PDB file of C-alpha atoms in Angstrom:
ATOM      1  CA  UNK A 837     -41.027  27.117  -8.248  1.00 52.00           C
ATOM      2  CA  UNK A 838     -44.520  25.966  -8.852  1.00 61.00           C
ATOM      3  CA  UNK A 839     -44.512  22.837  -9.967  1.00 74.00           C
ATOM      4  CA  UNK A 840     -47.670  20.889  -9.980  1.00 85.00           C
ATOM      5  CA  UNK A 841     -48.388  18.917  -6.791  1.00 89.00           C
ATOM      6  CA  UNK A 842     -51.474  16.355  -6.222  1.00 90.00           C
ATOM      7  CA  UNK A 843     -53.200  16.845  -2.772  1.00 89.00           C
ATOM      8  CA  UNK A 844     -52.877  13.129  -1.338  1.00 87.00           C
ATOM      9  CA  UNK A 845     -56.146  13.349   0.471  1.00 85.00           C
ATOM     10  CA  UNK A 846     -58.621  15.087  -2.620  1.00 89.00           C
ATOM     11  CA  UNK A 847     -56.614  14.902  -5.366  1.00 90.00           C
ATOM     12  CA  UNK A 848     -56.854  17.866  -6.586  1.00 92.00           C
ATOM     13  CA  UNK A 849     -53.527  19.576  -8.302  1.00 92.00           C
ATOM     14  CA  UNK A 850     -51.903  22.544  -6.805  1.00 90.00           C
ATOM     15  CA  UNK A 851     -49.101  25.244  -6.403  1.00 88.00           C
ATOM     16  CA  UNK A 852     -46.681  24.497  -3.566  1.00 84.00           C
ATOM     17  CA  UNK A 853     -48.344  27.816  -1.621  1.00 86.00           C
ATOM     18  CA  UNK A 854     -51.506  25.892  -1.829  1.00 86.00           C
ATOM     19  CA  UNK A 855     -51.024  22.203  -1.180  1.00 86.00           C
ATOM     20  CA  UNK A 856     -51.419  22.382   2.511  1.00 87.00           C
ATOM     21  CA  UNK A 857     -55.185  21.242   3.305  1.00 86.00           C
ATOM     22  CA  UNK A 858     -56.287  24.496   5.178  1.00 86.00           C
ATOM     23  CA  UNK A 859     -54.421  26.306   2.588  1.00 89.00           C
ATOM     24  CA  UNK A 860     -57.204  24.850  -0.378  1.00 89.00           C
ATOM     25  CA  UNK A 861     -59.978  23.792   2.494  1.00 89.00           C
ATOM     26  CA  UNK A 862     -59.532  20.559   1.178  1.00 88.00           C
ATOM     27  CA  UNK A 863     -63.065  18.282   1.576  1.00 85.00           C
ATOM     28  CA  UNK A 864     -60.975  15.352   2.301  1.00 83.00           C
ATOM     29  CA  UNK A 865     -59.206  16.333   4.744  1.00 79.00           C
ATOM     30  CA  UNK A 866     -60.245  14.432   7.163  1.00 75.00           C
ATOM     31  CA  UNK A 867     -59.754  11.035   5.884  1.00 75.00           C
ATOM     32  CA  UNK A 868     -55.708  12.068   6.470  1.00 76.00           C
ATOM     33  CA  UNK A 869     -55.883  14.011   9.580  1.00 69.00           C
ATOM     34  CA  UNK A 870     -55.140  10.976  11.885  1.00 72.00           C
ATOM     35  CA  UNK A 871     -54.007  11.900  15.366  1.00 75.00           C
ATOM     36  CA  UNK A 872     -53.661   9.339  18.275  1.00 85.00           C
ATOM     37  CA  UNK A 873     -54.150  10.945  21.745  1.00 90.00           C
ATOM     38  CA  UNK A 874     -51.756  10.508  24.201  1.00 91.00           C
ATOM     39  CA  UNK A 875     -52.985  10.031  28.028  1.00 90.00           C
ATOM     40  CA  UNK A 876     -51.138  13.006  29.915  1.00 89.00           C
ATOM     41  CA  UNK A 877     -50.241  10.773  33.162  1.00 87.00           C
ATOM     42  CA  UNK A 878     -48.935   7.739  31.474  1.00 87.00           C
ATOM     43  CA  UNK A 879     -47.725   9.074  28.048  1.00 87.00           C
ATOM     44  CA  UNK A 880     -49.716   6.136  26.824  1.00 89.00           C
ATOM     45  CA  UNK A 881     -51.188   6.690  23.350  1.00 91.00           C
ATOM     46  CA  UNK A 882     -55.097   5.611  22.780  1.00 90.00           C
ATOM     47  CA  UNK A 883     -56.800   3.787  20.350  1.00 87.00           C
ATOM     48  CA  UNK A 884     -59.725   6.399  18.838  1.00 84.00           C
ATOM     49  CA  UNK A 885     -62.515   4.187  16.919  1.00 81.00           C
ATOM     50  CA  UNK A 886     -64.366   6.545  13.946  1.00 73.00           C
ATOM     51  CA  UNK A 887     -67.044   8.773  15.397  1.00 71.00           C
ATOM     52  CA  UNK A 888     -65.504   8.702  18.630  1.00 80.00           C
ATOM     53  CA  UNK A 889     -64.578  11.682  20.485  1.00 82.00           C
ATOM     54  CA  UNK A 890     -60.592  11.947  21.951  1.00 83.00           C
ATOM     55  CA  UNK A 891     -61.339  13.812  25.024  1.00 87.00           C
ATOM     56  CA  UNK A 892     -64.363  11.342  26.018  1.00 90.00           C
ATOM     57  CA  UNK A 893     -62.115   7.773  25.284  1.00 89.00           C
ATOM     58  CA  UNK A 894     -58.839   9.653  27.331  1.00 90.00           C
ATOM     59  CA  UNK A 895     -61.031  10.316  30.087  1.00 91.00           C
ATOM     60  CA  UNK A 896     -62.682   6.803  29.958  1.00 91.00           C
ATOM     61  CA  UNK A 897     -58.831   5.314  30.074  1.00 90.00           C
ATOM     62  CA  UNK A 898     -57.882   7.547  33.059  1.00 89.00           C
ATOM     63  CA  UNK A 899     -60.696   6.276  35.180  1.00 89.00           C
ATOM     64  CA  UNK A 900     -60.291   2.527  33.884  1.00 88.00           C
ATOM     65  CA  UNK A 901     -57.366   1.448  32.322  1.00 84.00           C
ATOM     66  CA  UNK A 902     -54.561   3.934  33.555  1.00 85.00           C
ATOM     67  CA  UNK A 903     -51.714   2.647  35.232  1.00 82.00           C
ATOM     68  CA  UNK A 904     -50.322   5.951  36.415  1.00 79.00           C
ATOM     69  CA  UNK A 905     -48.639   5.736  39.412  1.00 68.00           C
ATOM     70  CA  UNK A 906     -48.423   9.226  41.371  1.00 66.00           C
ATOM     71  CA  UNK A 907     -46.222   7.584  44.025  1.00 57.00           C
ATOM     72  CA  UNK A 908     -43.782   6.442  41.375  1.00 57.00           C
ATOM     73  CA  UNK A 909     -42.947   9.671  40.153  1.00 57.00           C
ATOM     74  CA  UNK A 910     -41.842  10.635  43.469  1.00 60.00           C
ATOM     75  CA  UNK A 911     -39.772   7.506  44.306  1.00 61.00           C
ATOM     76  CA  UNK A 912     -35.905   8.357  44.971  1.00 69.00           C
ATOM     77  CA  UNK A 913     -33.059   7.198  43.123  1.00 71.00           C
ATOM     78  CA  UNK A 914     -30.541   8.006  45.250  1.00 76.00           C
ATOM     79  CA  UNK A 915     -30.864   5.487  47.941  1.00 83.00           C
ATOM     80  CA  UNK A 916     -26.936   3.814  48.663  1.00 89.00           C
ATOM     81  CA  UNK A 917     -26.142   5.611  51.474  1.00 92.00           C
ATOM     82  CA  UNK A 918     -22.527   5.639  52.151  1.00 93.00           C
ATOM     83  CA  UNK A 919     -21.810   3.646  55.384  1.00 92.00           C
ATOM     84  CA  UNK A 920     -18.401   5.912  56.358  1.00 92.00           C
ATOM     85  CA  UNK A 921     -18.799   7.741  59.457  1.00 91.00           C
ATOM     86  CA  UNK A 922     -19.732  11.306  59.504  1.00 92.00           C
ATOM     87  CA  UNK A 923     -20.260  10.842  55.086  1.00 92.00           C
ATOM     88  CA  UNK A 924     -23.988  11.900  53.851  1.00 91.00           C
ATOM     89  CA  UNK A 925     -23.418  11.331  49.976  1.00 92.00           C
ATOM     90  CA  UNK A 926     -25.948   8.489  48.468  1.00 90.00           C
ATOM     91  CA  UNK A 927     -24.903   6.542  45.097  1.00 89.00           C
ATOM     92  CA  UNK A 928     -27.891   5.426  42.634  1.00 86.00           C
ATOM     93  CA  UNK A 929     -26.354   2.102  42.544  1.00 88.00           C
ATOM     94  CA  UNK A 930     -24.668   0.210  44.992  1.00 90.00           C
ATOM     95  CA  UNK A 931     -21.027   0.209  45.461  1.00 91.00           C
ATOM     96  CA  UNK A 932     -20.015  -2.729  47.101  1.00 92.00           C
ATOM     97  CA  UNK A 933     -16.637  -3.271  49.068  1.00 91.00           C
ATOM     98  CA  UNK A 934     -14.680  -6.621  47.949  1.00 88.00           C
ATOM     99  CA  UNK A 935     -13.442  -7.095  51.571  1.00 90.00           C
ATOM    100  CA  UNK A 936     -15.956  -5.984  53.800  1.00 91.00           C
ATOM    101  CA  UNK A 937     -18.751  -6.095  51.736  1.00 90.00           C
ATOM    102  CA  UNK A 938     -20.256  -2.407  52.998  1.00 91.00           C
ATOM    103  CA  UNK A 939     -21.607  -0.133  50.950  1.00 92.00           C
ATOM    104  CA  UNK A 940     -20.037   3.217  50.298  1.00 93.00           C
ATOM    105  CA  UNK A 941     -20.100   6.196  47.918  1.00 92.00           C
ATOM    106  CA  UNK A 942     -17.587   6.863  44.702  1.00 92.00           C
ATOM    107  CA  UNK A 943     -15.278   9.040  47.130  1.00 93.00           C
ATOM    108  CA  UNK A 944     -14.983   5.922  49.954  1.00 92.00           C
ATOM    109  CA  UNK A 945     -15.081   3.000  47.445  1.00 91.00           C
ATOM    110  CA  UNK A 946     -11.533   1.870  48.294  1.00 90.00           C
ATOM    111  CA  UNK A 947     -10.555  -0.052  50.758  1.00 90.00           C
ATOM    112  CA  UNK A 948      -7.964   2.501  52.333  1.00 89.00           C
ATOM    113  CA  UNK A 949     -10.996   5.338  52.431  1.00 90.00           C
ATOM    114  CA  UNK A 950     -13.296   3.879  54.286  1.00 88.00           C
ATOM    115  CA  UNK A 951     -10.320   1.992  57.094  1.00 85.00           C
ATOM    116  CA  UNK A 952     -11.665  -1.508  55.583  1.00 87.00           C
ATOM    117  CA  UNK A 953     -11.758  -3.752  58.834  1.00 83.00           C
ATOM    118  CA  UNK A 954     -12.846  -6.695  56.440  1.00 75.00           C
ATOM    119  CA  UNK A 955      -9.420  -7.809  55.362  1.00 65.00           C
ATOM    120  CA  UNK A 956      -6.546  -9.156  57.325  1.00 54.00           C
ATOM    121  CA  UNK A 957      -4.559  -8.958  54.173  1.00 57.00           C
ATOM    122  CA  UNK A 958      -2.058  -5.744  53.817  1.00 52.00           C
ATOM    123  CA  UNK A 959      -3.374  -3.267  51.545  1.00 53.00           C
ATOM    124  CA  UNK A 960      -1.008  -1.459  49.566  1.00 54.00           C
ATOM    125  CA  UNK A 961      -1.684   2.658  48.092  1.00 55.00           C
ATOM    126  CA  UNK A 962      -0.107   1.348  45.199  1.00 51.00           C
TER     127      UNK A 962
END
């Protein structure tokens, strides 16, 4: 269909195969055509004042303001080593051991996998 559509930035009325602002090289076009940078190490977007140029603010808040942190993208999360002999698996979080208080992976979590010495209570499989 072509109904009438007004151009939000001119105006002007057009068909829907013309509306687009290339489409009618609308003279306005720039008063909509808004775009906020984004710095490419910290995903940050900057502020762009009128008459300013993107690439010259982004590299002004890379040398200044950044807070990029190379080291940080290379931190590990797997750091909970398992403490059962001869067992190599890490955990991102810490589990703990009610009764002996070591910390082990999913697998050696309980206190008959890991032969808990933290306990003199009985431990049942059940």
């Amino acid at each position: 269909d072509f109904l009438p559509l007004k151009c939000d930035a001119c105006g002007e009325v057009f068909c829907k195969d013309h509306i687009r602002y290339d489409d009618h090289k609308c003279s306005s076009a720039y008063k909509k055509n808004v775009q906020v940078p984004v710095c490419p190490l910290c995903n940050t977007p900057i502020p762009v004042q009128k008459g300013e140029i993107p690439d010259v603010v982004v590299g002004a808040h890379i040398d200044k303001d950044c807070k990029y942190n190379p080291a940080q993208q290379k931190q590990k999360i797997f750091t909970n080593k398992c403490l059962k002999p001869g067992c190599k698996r890490k955990e991102m979080m810490k589990v703990v051991c009610e009764q002996c208080g070591g910390n082990f992976c999913i697998k050696h979590r309980h206190p008959l996998d890991h032969e808990c010495k933290g306990s003199s209570q009985p431990i049942s499989k059940a």
